[in-house]
Structures are given as C-alpha cells and as structure tokens.
Short mmCIF file of C-alpha atoms in Angstrom, two decimals:
data_model
loop_
_atom_site.label_atom_id
_atom_site.label_comp_id
_atom_site.label_asym_id
_atom_site.label_seq_id
_atom_site.Cartn_x
_atom_site.Cartn_y
_atom_site.Cartn_z
CA MET A 1 10.84 24.46 38.70
CA LYS A 2 8.02 26.15 36.77
CA MET A 3 10.26 26.50 33.71
CA ARG A 4 11.12 22.78 33.84
CA LEU A 5 7.42 21.93 34.14
CA LEU A 6 6.52 24.17 31.20
CA PHE A 7 9.32 22.68 29.14
CA ALA A 8 8.10 19.15 29.95
CA LEU A 9 4.53 20.07 28.99
CA PHE A 10 5.82 21.61 25.75
CA ASN A 11 7.63 18.38 24.93
CA ILE A 12 4.50 16.31 25.60
CA VAL A 13 2.40 18.54 23.33
CA THR A 14 5.09 18.49 20.65
CA LEU A 15 5.36 14.70 20.74
CA SER A 16 1.58 14.41 20.60
CA LEU A 17 1.41 16.61 17.52
CA CYS A 18 4.25 14.73 15.85
CA ALA A 19 2.44 11.46 16.50
CA GLN A 20 -0.51 12.50 14.38
CA ILE A 21 -0.27 10.72 11.04
CA LYS A 22 0.16 12.75 7.88
CA HIS A 23 0.28 10.07 5.21
CA GLY A 24 -3.30 8.93 4.67
CA LEU A 25 -5.14 9.99 1.52
CA ARG A 26 -8.59 11.58 1.16
CA ASP A 27 -11.48 10.42 -0.99
CA GLU A 28 -14.05 12.54 -2.81
CA ALA A 29 -16.09 12.99 0.37
CA GLY A 30 -13.04 14.09 2.35
CA ARG A 31 -12.85 10.85 4.34
CA HIS A 32 -9.45 9.72 5.61
CA ILE A 33 -8.41 6.55 3.75
CA ILE A 34 -5.54 4.14 4.29
CA PRO A 35 -4.87 2.29 1.01
CA ARG A 36 -3.78 -1.30 1.43
CA GLY A 37 -3.68 -4.15 -1.04
CA PHE A 38 -1.61 -6.05 -3.57
CA VAL A 39 0.40 -5.76 -6.76
CA ILE A 40 -1.52 -7.45 -9.59
CA ASN A 41 0.64 -8.88 -12.37
CA THR A 42 -0.71 -9.41 -15.87
CA ASN A 43 2.26 -11.70 -16.65
CA ASP A 44 4.47 -13.71 -14.31
CA GLY A 45 7.29 -14.78 -16.64
CA GLU A 46 5.63 -18.13 -17.34
CA GLY A 47 2.86 -16.50 -19.32
CA GLU A 48 -0.30 -14.48 -18.83
CA VAL A 49 -1.95 -14.31 -15.41
CA PHE A 50 -5.72 -14.35 -15.07
CA PHE A 51 -7.91 -13.45 -12.10
CA ASN A 52 -11.59 -13.96 -11.37
CA SER A 53 -14.15 -12.60 -8.91
CA ASP A 54 -13.22 -15.22 -6.29
CA ASP A 55 -9.65 -13.89 -6.25
CA TYR A 56 -10.97 -10.41 -5.55
CA VAL A 57 -13.20 -11.68 -2.75
CA ARG A 58 -10.10 -13.21 -1.18
CA MET A 59 -8.28 -9.88 -1.53
CA VAL A 60 -11.13 -8.13 0.27
CA ARG A 61 -11.10 -10.74 3.03
CA MET A 62 -7.37 -9.98 3.43
CA GLY A 63 -8.06 -6.28 3.89
CA ALA A 64 -7.47 -4.99 0.36
CA ASN A 65 -9.10 -1.76 -0.73
CA THR A 66 -6.50 -0.95 -3.43
CA GLN A 67 -4.83 -2.87 -6.24
CA VAL A 68 -1.75 -1.83 -8.22
CA ILE A 69 -1.84 -3.29 -11.73
CA ARG A 70 1.58 -3.61 -13.37
CA LEU A 71 1.38 -2.33 -16.93
CA GLU A 72 3.55 -3.83 -19.66
CA LEU A 73 5.13 -1.09 -21.79
CA GLY A 74 5.47 -3.51 -24.69
CA LYS A 75 1.68 -3.81 -24.98
CA LEU A 76 1.04 -0.07 -24.87
CA SER A 77 3.75 1.52 -27.03
CA ASN A 78 5.82 1.24 -30.18
CA PHE A 79 9.15 0.88 -28.42
CA ALA A 80 11.16 -1.82 -30.24
CA GLY A 81 9.18 -5.05 -30.12
CA GLY A 82 6.08 -3.39 -28.69
CA ARG A 83 2.67 -2.44 -30.05
CA LEU A 84 -0.65 -1.25 -28.72
CA ASP A 85 -2.64 -4.40 -27.95
CA GLU A 86 -6.42 -3.95 -27.78
CA ASN A 87 -6.88 -7.34 -26.14
CA TYR A 88 -4.54 -6.21 -23.38
CA LEU A 89 -6.59 -3.04 -22.86
CA ASN A 90 -9.73 -5.17 -22.57
CA LYS A 91 -7.96 -7.29 -19.96
CA LEU A 92 -7.14 -4.14 -17.97
CA ASP A 93 -10.79 -3.09 -18.19
CA GLY A 94 -11.73 -6.44 -16.71
CA LEU A 95 -9.33 -6.06 -13.77
CA VAL A 96 -10.63 -2.56 -13.01
CA ALA A 97 -14.21 -3.88 -13.17
CA LEU A 98 -13.40 -6.78 -10.83
CA GLY A 99 -11.88 -4.28 -8.43
CA ARG A 100 -14.87 -1.94 -8.65
CA LYS A 101 -17.31 -4.76 -7.94
CA ALA A 102 -15.26 -5.78 -4.89
CA GLY A 103 -14.85 -2.20 -3.60
CA ILE A 104 -11.16 -2.05 -4.57
CA LYS A 105 -9.67 1.02 -6.23
CA THR A 106 -7.00 0.73 -8.92
CA VAL A 107 -3.57 2.26 -9.41
CA PHE A 108 -1.72 1.56 -12.66
CA LYS A 109 2.07 1.20 -12.59
CA MET A 110 4.19 1.29 -15.75
CA THR A 111 6.93 -1.32 -16.07
CA VAL A 112 9.30 -1.64 -19.06
CA TYR A 113 8.46 -5.30 -19.63
CA GLY A 114 7.44 -6.53 -23.06
CA VAL A 115 9.80 -4.49 -25.24
CA ASP A 116 12.80 -6.05 -27.01
CA LYS A 117 15.28 -3.96 -25.05
CA PHE A 118 14.89 -0.97 -22.76
CA VAL A 119 18.11 0.98 -22.21
CA TRP A 120 17.80 3.37 -19.28
CA GLU A 121 20.93 5.32 -20.23
CA GLU A 122 19.41 6.10 -23.65
CA PHE A 123 16.02 6.81 -22.14
CA TRP A 124 17.40 9.57 -19.91
CA LEU A 125 19.23 11.27 -22.81
CA ASN A 126 16.03 11.22 -24.91
CA LYS A 127 17.91 11.52 -28.22
CA HIS A 128 15.26 9.57 -30.14
CA LYS A 129 12.24 11.11 -28.44
CA GLU A 130 11.91 8.21 -26.00
CA HIS A 131 10.02 10.44 -23.56
CA LYS A 132 7.39 11.26 -26.15
CA ILE A 133 6.86 7.56 -26.92
CA TYR A 134 6.66 6.78 -23.19
CA ILE A 135 4.14 9.55 -22.52
CA LYS A 136 2.08 8.45 -25.52
CA ALA A 137 1.79 5.00 -23.93
CA TRP A 138 0.55 6.61 -20.72
CA GLN A 139 -1.93 8.76 -22.66
CA VAL A 140 -3.70 5.59 -23.78
CA ILE A 141 -4.33 4.75 -20.12
CA TRP A 142 -5.10 8.31 -19.00
CA LYS A 143 -7.74 8.80 -21.68
CA ARG A 144 -9.29 5.40 -21.14
CA TYR A 145 -9.77 5.87 -17.39
CA SER A 146 -10.08 9.64 -17.01
CA LYS A 147 -13.77 9.33 -15.98
CA GLU A 148 -13.39 6.09 -14.02
CA LYS A 149 -13.76 7.01 -10.35
CA TRP A 150 -12.42 3.63 -9.27
CA VAL A 151 -9.04 4.42 -10.81
CA LEU A 152 -7.16 6.26 -8.08
CA GLY A 153 -4.01 7.19 -9.97
CA TYR A 154 -0.84 6.29 -11.83
CA ASP A 155 2.64 5.18 -10.70
CA ILE A 156 4.44 6.75 -13.64
CA VAL A 157 7.98 5.26 -13.66
CA ASN A 158 8.68 1.97 -11.93
CA GLU A 159 12.14 1.54 -10.36
CA PRO A 160 14.07 3.89 -12.68
CA ARG A 161 17.74 2.88 -13.09
CA LYS A 162 21.17 4.53 -13.43
CA LEU A 163 23.14 1.45 -14.47
CA THR A 164 26.32 2.50 -16.38
CA MET A 165 25.50 6.21 -16.67
CA ASP A 166 28.48 8.26 -15.44
CA ILE A 167 26.56 10.45 -13.04
CA SER A 168 25.76 10.59 -9.33
CA TYR A 169 22.37 9.48 -8.08
CA LYS A 170 21.61 13.04 -6.97
CA GLU A 171 22.50 14.46 -10.38
CA LEU A 172 20.42 11.81 -12.13
CA THR A 173 17.49 12.56 -9.81
CA ASP A 174 17.71 16.36 -10.01
CA ASN A 175 18.68 16.77 -13.68
CA TYR A 176 16.79 13.90 -15.33
CA LEU A 177 14.23 12.13 -13.12
CA ILE A 178 12.47 15.16 -11.63
CA PRO A 179 12.24 17.06 -14.96
CA LEU A 180 10.80 13.89 -16.51
CA TYR A 181 8.29 13.61 -13.68
CA GLN A 182 7.26 17.21 -14.20
CA LYS A 183 6.82 16.62 -17.93
CA ILE A 184 4.72 13.46 -17.40
CA ILE A 185 2.62 15.02 -14.63
CA ASP A 186 1.85 18.10 -16.74
CA GLU A 187 0.69 15.91 -19.63
CA SER A 188 -1.36 13.68 -17.34
CA GLN A 189 -3.13 16.56 -15.66
CA LYS A 190 -4.25 17.93 -19.01
CA ILE A 191 -6.39 14.78 -19.27
CA ASN A 192 -7.27 13.85 -15.68
CA SER A 193 -6.16 16.43 -13.16
CA ASP A 194 -8.01 14.75 -10.29
CA LYS A 195 -5.97 11.53 -10.40
CA LYS A 196 -3.09 10.88 -8.02
CA ILE A 197 0.41 10.68 -9.50
CA LEU A 198 2.73 8.26 -7.71
CA VAL A 199 6.48 8.81 -7.87
CA GLN A 200 9.48 6.68 -6.91
CA SER A 201 13.23 7.23 -6.58
CA ILE A 202 16.17 5.77 -8.51
CA PHE A 203 16.84 2.06 -8.02
CA MET A 204 20.52 1.85 -7.12
CA ASN A 205 23.00 -0.54 -8.69
CA LYS A 206 23.72 -3.77 -6.87
CA GLY A 207 26.19 -3.26 -4.04
CA GLU A 208 25.50 0.48 -3.68
CA ALA A 209 22.65 0.29 -1.18
CA VAL A 210 22.56 2.64 1.82
CA ASP A 211 21.38 1.04 5.08
CA ASN A 212 20.53 -2.03 3.04
CA ASN A 213 18.07 0.14 1.09
CA GLN A 214 18.42 -0.07 -2.70
CA TYR A 215 16.62 3.22 -3.45
CA ALA A 216 18.45 6.55 -3.81
CA GLU A 217 17.42 9.55 -1.75
CA ILE A 218 15.29 12.36 -3.15
CA SER A 219 16.47 15.76 -1.91
CA SER A 220 14.67 18.15 -4.27
CA PRO A 221 10.95 18.92 -4.70
CA ILE A 222 8.93 18.08 -7.82
CA LYS A 223 6.73 21.17 -7.34
CA ARG A 224 3.54 19.62 -8.64
CA LYS A 225 0.15 19.05 -7.01
CA ASN A 226 -1.66 15.79 -6.33
CA ILE A 227 1.45 13.64 -6.07
CA VAL A 228 2.05 10.67 -3.76
CA PHE A 229 5.48 9.35 -2.78
CA ALA A 230 5.47 5.59 -3.47
CA PRO A 231 8.84 4.15 -2.41
CA HIS A 232 9.53 0.42 -2.26
CA ILE A 233 11.02 -1.25 0.80
CA TYR A 234 12.43 -4.77 0.68
CA GLN A 235 14.35 -4.55 3.92
CA ASN A 236 15.58 -7.77 5.57
CA ASP A 237 17.48 -6.15 8.46
CA ILE A 238 14.91 -5.70 11.20
CA ASP A 239 16.93 -2.92 12.86
CA LEU A 240 16.97 -0.85 9.66
CA VAL A 241 13.24 -0.84 8.93
CA LYS A 242 12.50 2.26 10.99
CA PRO A 243 15.61 4.27 9.90
CA VAL A 244 14.74 3.65 6.24
CA MET A 245 11.12 4.66 6.81
CA ASP A 246 12.29 7.76 8.70
CA ARG A 247 14.33 8.70 5.64
CA PHE A 248 11.29 8.22 3.41
CA ASP A 249 9.34 10.44 5.80
CA LYS A 250 11.86 13.26 5.33
CA GLU A 251 11.69 12.83 1.55
CA SER A 252 7.90 13.00 1.65
CA THR A 253 8.19 16.36 3.42
CA ILE A 254 10.49 17.65 0.67
CA LEU A 255 8.07 16.39 -1.97
CA ASN A 256 5.03 17.68 -0.04
CA ALA A 257 3.44 14.30 -0.72
CA PRO A 258 1.99 11.59 1.52
CA ILE A 259 3.61 8.15 1.48
CA LEU A 260 1.98 5.07 -0.01
CA ILE A 261 4.45 2.18 0.08
CA GLY A 262 4.30 0.95 -3.53
CA GLU A 263 5.83 -2.46 -2.82
CA TRP A 264 7.09 -4.14 0.31
CA GLY A 265 8.01 -7.46 1.87
CA PHE A 266 11.36 -9.22 1.60
CA PRO A 267 11.01 -12.23 -0.76
CA THR A 268 10.58 -15.68 0.69
CA PHE A 269 12.74 -18.63 -0.34
CA ALA A 270 11.60 -22.07 -1.42
CA SER A 271 13.20 -23.39 1.76
CA THR A 272 11.18 -20.97 3.95
CA ASP A 273 8.00 -22.94 3.27
CA THR A 274 9.62 -25.97 4.93
CA LEU A 275 11.53 -24.34 7.82
CA ILE A 276 10.27 -22.98 11.13
CA SER A 277 13.47 -21.60 12.68
CA GLY A 278 16.75 -20.19 11.37
CA ARG A 279 17.63 -17.15 9.29
CA LEU A 280 15.34 -18.19 6.43
CA GLY A 281 12.73 -19.81 8.66
CA GLN A 282 9.12 -18.76 9.05
CA LEU A 283 9.57 -17.38 12.57
CA SER A 284 12.26 -14.95 11.30
CA TYR A 285 9.99 -13.79 8.51
CA ARG A 286 7.08 -13.37 10.86
CA GLU A 287 9.15 -11.19 13.19
CA LEU A 288 10.53 -9.10 10.29
CA TYR A 289 7.08 -8.57 8.76
CA ILE A 290 5.54 -7.69 12.12
CA LYS A 291 8.22 -5.07 12.76
CA THR A 292 7.70 -3.61 9.28
CA ALA A 293 3.91 -3.60 9.67
CA GLU A 294 4.05 -1.87 13.05
CA VAL A 295 6.34 0.86 11.66
CA PHE A 296 3.89 1.35 8.77
CA ASP A 297 0.92 1.58 11.14
CA THR A 298 2.66 3.97 13.53
CA MET A 299 3.40 6.30 10.60
CA GLY A 300 -0.09 5.84 9.18
CA VAL A 301 1.13 4.87 5.70
CA GLY A 302 -0.76 2.75 3.22
CA SER A 303 1.07 -0.23 1.74
CA ILE A 304 0.87 -2.49 -1.29
CA LYS A 305 2.28 -6.01 -1.02
CA ALA A 306 3.91 -7.81 -3.93
CA TRP A 307 2.54 -10.12 -5.32
CA PHE A 308 -0.99 -11.56 -5.35
CA LEU A 309 0.27 -14.62 -7.21
CA GLY A 310 0.76 -18.35 -6.91
CA ASN A 311 4.17 -19.98 -7.04
CA ARG A 312 4.29 -20.85 -10.74
CA THR A 313 7.74 -19.34 -10.99
CA MET A 314 10.71 -18.63 -8.70
CA GLN A 315 13.87 -16.64 -9.36
CA ASN A 316 17.49 -17.51 -8.57
CA PHE A 317 19.03 -14.06 -8.15
CA MET A 318 19.58 -14.16 -4.37
CA ALA A 319 21.96 -16.09 -2.14
CA GLY A 320 19.88 -18.69 -0.38
CA GLY A 321 18.32 -20.32 -3.42
CA PRO A 322 15.13 -19.82 -5.44
CA SER A 323 12.93 -17.05 -4.05
CA THR A 324 9.68 -15.24 -4.78
CA TRP A 325 7.50 -12.34 -3.74
CA ALA A 326 4.32 -14.38 -4.28
CA ILE A 327 2.11 -14.68 -1.20
CA PHE A 328 0.73 -18.10 -2.23
CA SER A 329 2.72 -21.33 -2.47
CA ASP A 330 0.68 -23.42 -4.93
CA LYS A 331 2.07 -23.69 -8.46
CA THR A 332 -0.61 -21.72 -10.29
CA ASP A 333 -0.84 -18.19 -11.63
CA ALA A 334 -3.39 -16.94 -9.08
CA GLY A 335 -2.80 -19.06 -5.99
CA THR A 336 -4.95 -20.01 -3.00
CA VAL A 337 -2.52 -21.64 -0.54
CA GLU A 338 -1.43 -18.79 1.70
CA ARG A 339 2.03 -18.40 3.13
CA LYS A 340 0.34 -17.74 6.45
CA TYR A 341 3.54 -16.79 8.20
CA ILE A 342 3.41 -13.57 6.14
CA THR A 343 -0.24 -13.24 5.07
CA ASP A 344 -1.52 -13.05 8.65
CA ILE A 345 0.64 -9.95 9.10
CA ILE A 346 -0.29 -8.49 5.71
CA ALA A 347 -4.00 -9.00 6.51
CA ARG A 348 -3.92 -7.32 9.93
CA PRO A 349 -6.80 -5.13 11.22
CA PHE A 350 -6.74 -1.41 10.30
CA PRO A 351 -9.03 1.59 9.68
CA GLN A 352 -9.74 1.54 5.94
CA VAL A 353 -11.97 4.59 5.57
CA ILE A 354 -12.80 7.06 8.35
CA ALA A 355 -15.36 9.88 8.28
CA GLY A 356 -13.13 12.33 10.09
CA ASP A 357 -9.42 12.32 10.87
CA ILE A 358 -7.32 9.34 11.95
CA LYS A 359 -4.87 10.64 14.51
CA THR A 360 -3.11 7.36 15.30
CA PHE A 361 -3.60 3.66 14.75
CA LEU A 362 -1.66 0.52 15.53
CA PHE A 363 -2.33 -3.20 15.55
CA ARG A 364 -0.26 -4.98 18.19
CA HIS A 365 0.29 -8.55 17.10
CA ALA A 366 1.36 -9.74 20.55
CA THR A 367 -2.01 -8.84 22.09
CA ARG A 368 -4.11 -8.88 18.88
CA THR A 369 -5.31 -5.36 19.71
CA LEU A 370 -6.17 -2.61 17.23
CA ASN A 371 -6.07 0.88 18.74
CA VAL A 372 -7.39 3.84 16.72
CA ASP A 373 -7.68 7.50 17.75
CA ILE A 374 -10.18 9.45 15.67
CA VAL A 375 -11.66 12.92 15.39
CA PRO A 376 -15.06 11.95 13.92
CA ASP A 377 -17.03 13.91 11.32
CA ASN A 378 -20.41 12.36 10.51
CA SER A 379 -21.01 14.87 7.70
CA LYS A 380 -18.48 12.97 5.57
CA GLY A 381 -20.41 9.68 5.54
CA THR A 382 -19.71 6.14 6.68
CA SER A 383 -16.51 4.55 8.03
CA THR A 384 -15.02 1.10 7.53
CA ILE A 385 -12.60 -0.87 9.67
CA PHE A 386 -11.10 -4.11 8.45
CA ILE A 387 -10.97 -6.62 11.29
CA GLY A 388 -10.09 -9.96 9.72
CA ALA A 389 -11.79 -11.89 12.50
CA ASN A 390 -11.51 -15.19 10.65
CA ARG A 391 -7.74 -15.17 11.15
CA HIS A 392 -7.20 -12.81 14.12
CA TYR A 393 -10.29 -13.34 16.32
CA PRO A 394 -11.59 -16.91 16.00
CA ASP A 395 -12.43 -16.49 19.71
CA GLY A 396 -14.63 -13.49 18.96
CA PHE A 397 -13.86 -9.82 19.46
CA SER A 398 -14.99 -6.83 21.49
CA ILE A 399 -15.32 -3.24 20.24
CA LEU A 400 -14.49 -0.66 22.89
CA ILE A 401 -15.31 3.00 22.25
CA ASN A 402 -13.99 5.47 24.79
CA GLU A 403 -15.01 4.35 28.30
CA ASP A 404 -18.73 3.84 27.86
CA ILE A 405 -19.46 1.62 24.85
CA VAL A 406 -18.75 -2.12 24.56
CA LEU A 407 -20.01 -4.20 21.63
CA TYR A 408 -18.94 -7.76 20.95
CA TYR A 409 -19.16 -10.50 18.32
CA ASN A 410 -19.63 -14.13 19.32
CA PRO A 411 -18.62 -16.37 16.38
CA ILE A 412 -20.69 -19.33 17.58
CA LYS A 413 -23.87 -17.28 17.26
CA THR A 414 -25.56 -15.85 14.16
CA VAL A 415 -26.88 -12.64 15.68
CA GLY A 416 -24.12 -10.24 14.60
CA LEU A 417 -22.91 -7.65 17.09
CA GLU A 418 -24.29 -7.60 20.62
CA THR A 419 -24.24 -4.67 23.03
CA TYR A 420 -22.79 -5.14 26.50
CA LYS A 421 -22.96 -1.52 27.64
CA ALA A 422 -23.72 1.85 26.06
CA PRO A 423 -25.33 5.23 26.88
CA GLU A 424 -29.08 5.53 26.45
CA ASN A 425 -28.80 7.63 23.29
CA PHE A 426 -26.43 5.14 21.59
CA SER A 427 -27.79 3.30 18.53
CA ALA A 428 -26.11 -0.05 17.98
CA SER A 429 -27.73 -0.27 14.54
CA ASN A 430 -25.08 2.19 13.30
CA PHE A 431 -22.42 -0.53 13.78
CA ILE A 432 -22.67 -3.35 11.23
CA TRP A 433 -20.41 -6.40 11.16
CA ASP A 434 -20.02 -8.07 7.74
CA ALA A 435 -18.61 -11.56 8.36
CA PHE A 436 -18.29 -12.25 4.63
CA GLN A 437 -16.08 -9.24 3.91
CA GLN A 438 -14.60 -9.22 7.43
CA LYS A 439 -15.39 -5.52 7.82
CA LEU A 440 -17.03 -3.33 10.45
CA THR A 441 -19.08 -0.50 8.92
CA ILE A 442 -19.97 2.52 11.05
CA LEU A 443 -22.91 4.39 9.57
CA LYS A 444 -22.65 7.14 12.16
CA TRP A 445 -20.31 7.86 15.04
CA PRO A 446 -21.83 8.58 18.49
CA GLU A 447 -23.14 12.16 18.64
CA GLY A 448 -21.52 14.90 20.69
CA VAL A 449 -18.09 13.24 20.89
CA GLU A 450 -15.13 15.31 19.72
CA LYS A 451 -12.54 12.54 20.03
CA LEU A 452 -12.88 8.79 19.90
CA ASN A 453 -10.63 6.00 21.01
CA LEU A 454 -11.70 2.77 19.36
CA LYS A 455 -10.20 -0.60 20.25
CA ILE A 456 -10.73 -4.04 18.81
CA VAL A 457 -9.65 -6.71 21.30
CA PRO A 458 -9.95 -10.52 21.35
CA GLY A 459 -12.68 -12.24 23.32
CA LEU A 460 -16.22 -11.41 24.46
CA ARG A 461 -16.97 -8.44 26.72
CA ASN A 462 -13.22 -8.07 27.14
CA PHE A 463 -12.46 -4.65 28.61
#
C-alpha cells in the first residue's frame, strides 16, 4: 500500500515537473517572454506592401510583441536577377523603427523571392559558391542591425526544399542542411553573437507529408548556442495538431533550443468569409484555431501568424478554391477588416513578459479565462499581460491573484482598475491597466509570495 502511494506521489510530481514550460525566451533582464505576433511581408505578389504607425498600433492591440519581416533575397544579393537595393534597406529600417516605437521586436527571415531563379538542388551542392553569396546577403543585415536591441534575431533559411534531389530527407538534413546552418551561424556570431538564430526543417515535396505535416523531422543536433527552433505548422486535421507539436517538442530537445512557431494557421478560402458551417465554414476554422492555440499555450510556445495583410491577392493552389493566409479580408495591402473567426483566437490573452518564471499558462476560450502560474522575481523588473478586453471582455474583467487579491475593470467607468479585496500591505498602484494597448502592466508583484496563480476572468468581482 505504501509503495503504491509513493509511486502515485512520484507520478504526480513527475507530471507537475513535465508541465512546466520550457519554450519561452529570456530578455536582457532575464524576464520570461512569450513572443507572439505576425509575419510582415514587404511584397505580396501584387507589388510592394507598405505599413504605417496605425497598423502597428493594431498589431499591439492584437497582442503582438514580435514581428517577423520576410526578406527578399533578390534585393540583398547578386544571385541572378538580384542586386543590393539601398531603398529596400531603408524600408527595412522603417519597419524596425515602427516596431520599436510600438514595443514590438523584430526577427528577419530570408526568403528566396526576387531572384530570377533559385534552384535548391544547385544551392545544396554549392558548386558556384552559392553559400558564400547567400551568407554575404545576410551579412548586410547582420552588420546593419548588430547594435539594434529591438532586433531579436534571424530566421536564416526559410522552408528549405529537397525537390528532385536523389536523397532522403534525413540525409539532406544531416549532410547538407545542418552543416549549412553551422556555417551561417558561425559567420553571424562573428558580427552579433547576442542575436537569436532561428532554424527550420526541410519542406517536404507535395504528397510526402507525415501526419499531414509537410516538414521533415530533425534527428541530429546543430551544436551551436543561441538557437531557436522555428517550425511552421499549417495543420488542418484537428486531431493531428498535438501529435505534430509533440514531435516538434522532441526535435527541440535534440536541438537544445526552445520553440517559436515561425508560421501557423491553415489558410482560409474565399468561400470561408461567406460560410458559417461546413468543412470550410467559419465555425470549423474557429474550432481548429482554438485547438491549435490551446496546444501552443499548454506547451508555452510563442507563435507568429501569417500574414498581417489585406486580401489584395489570393492563390489557387489548394482544392477548395482561392485561398489566403491574410488575416484581413479587404482588398488592400495592409488591411483593416478582420477575419474575426480567426483573429479573436490569434489575439487571445497571454503573459507577454514576466519578471520571474512562467510555469504554466492557458487561455480557455469556452470560459474566457486566462490562468497563469508564476514564480515571481521583482529584481528583474516589470511584467506585462496582454488581455485584449475590447474583444474578450466587453463585460469587464476581474484579476484574481492567489486567494486574497481581487481587482476588476468596469468598462462603463473611467477609473481604471478597482480593488475589491486585498491584504493591507498590497499596493494596487503596482497594477496598471492600459485600455489603449489592451495590456496589464505589473510594476511589482506582491511581496513575500513564492508562487502566484493569476487569473483573468470575465465580469466584475467574479471569483
């Protein structure tokens, strides 16, 4: 009996330890950060895309603290048809500055767009020093932003391909992709060793997906520091979301790198904007996105949604008709008309920056409840929680901390947060609600508390 009890207790402790998230990043102060945001395109196929400060305010009000700017290789290199374009570099400077002003950090991701022809099979063989040309293009970016603290890092090869190369995915990964990563990382860290390096896996040929996942498995380490595993997931089978993410989790252990989902969200079809039910209807998308979001939150991974664009262009490469990854439906480059059946899930509440350690967090869409377990550390500075009250709590919200603190926000008043109950030594002035940015800032956690459970729930004095 005692042995069974001990074994049960061991299992509980083991499960508790396993539940602690391992994928968040750390900022310069050592705070636990969960990156979330959008892919920013400089070109959408119809022409150049331009953003302004209002677009970045809308990103912030959707929970963004990170942007991933897609670089065009043709404007940074002398691959056939390409050249270094100073105007393009100035445009990138502007996007980084817009992000900085809005409190959004930047990751750059290299795509092979803009060259006359990019042949992956030739690129891997490197017979004409393709790797040197590619790294030289990156060096332009590394040198330009080496001192820019608002540039978080670099996603160095976007969706690398095998195509017709007569080789297995494992051989391509082990013998070509990983050595290339090591070469690029070594060159990058000569210039800016403090930046994060994001890595992906091979994009598999059409029809070769495993569990409906188009990205080949990584089974060997890169053996470099400061790397982040940035897989993409465009899963449309709701039952396969967790198995695919579990596989990514195993790969992240092999790589010794936290996960930041570099792109996610199955594309919507033109018909989805007009349908409620059915396989391509909005209710199906809402359920799929909620399942994906809850798996992300349970694992504690950051995630970047494609794309922060309007619906100026759609593609016809999928059965079901024209489709897009754009989150807005108006026919402009930077849209404003949200596809709310997905954006309300994308813009869900979460802990953005925590002074201390985030042990677990999860937003339950059914109850509109955010639950966060924290080990606080006031020596690391302030904390920020995105709440998104304008879309999730139009009825107001309550903040519950452990069993003895209840604050609440009444949207029909203009007094900010109100205190319903708290210990005598509690200072409500340390909790600041910013209705414009939709964020809760905590200047200082309650003193003398080793662990905190923080909940955001709908309604006033709701506990």
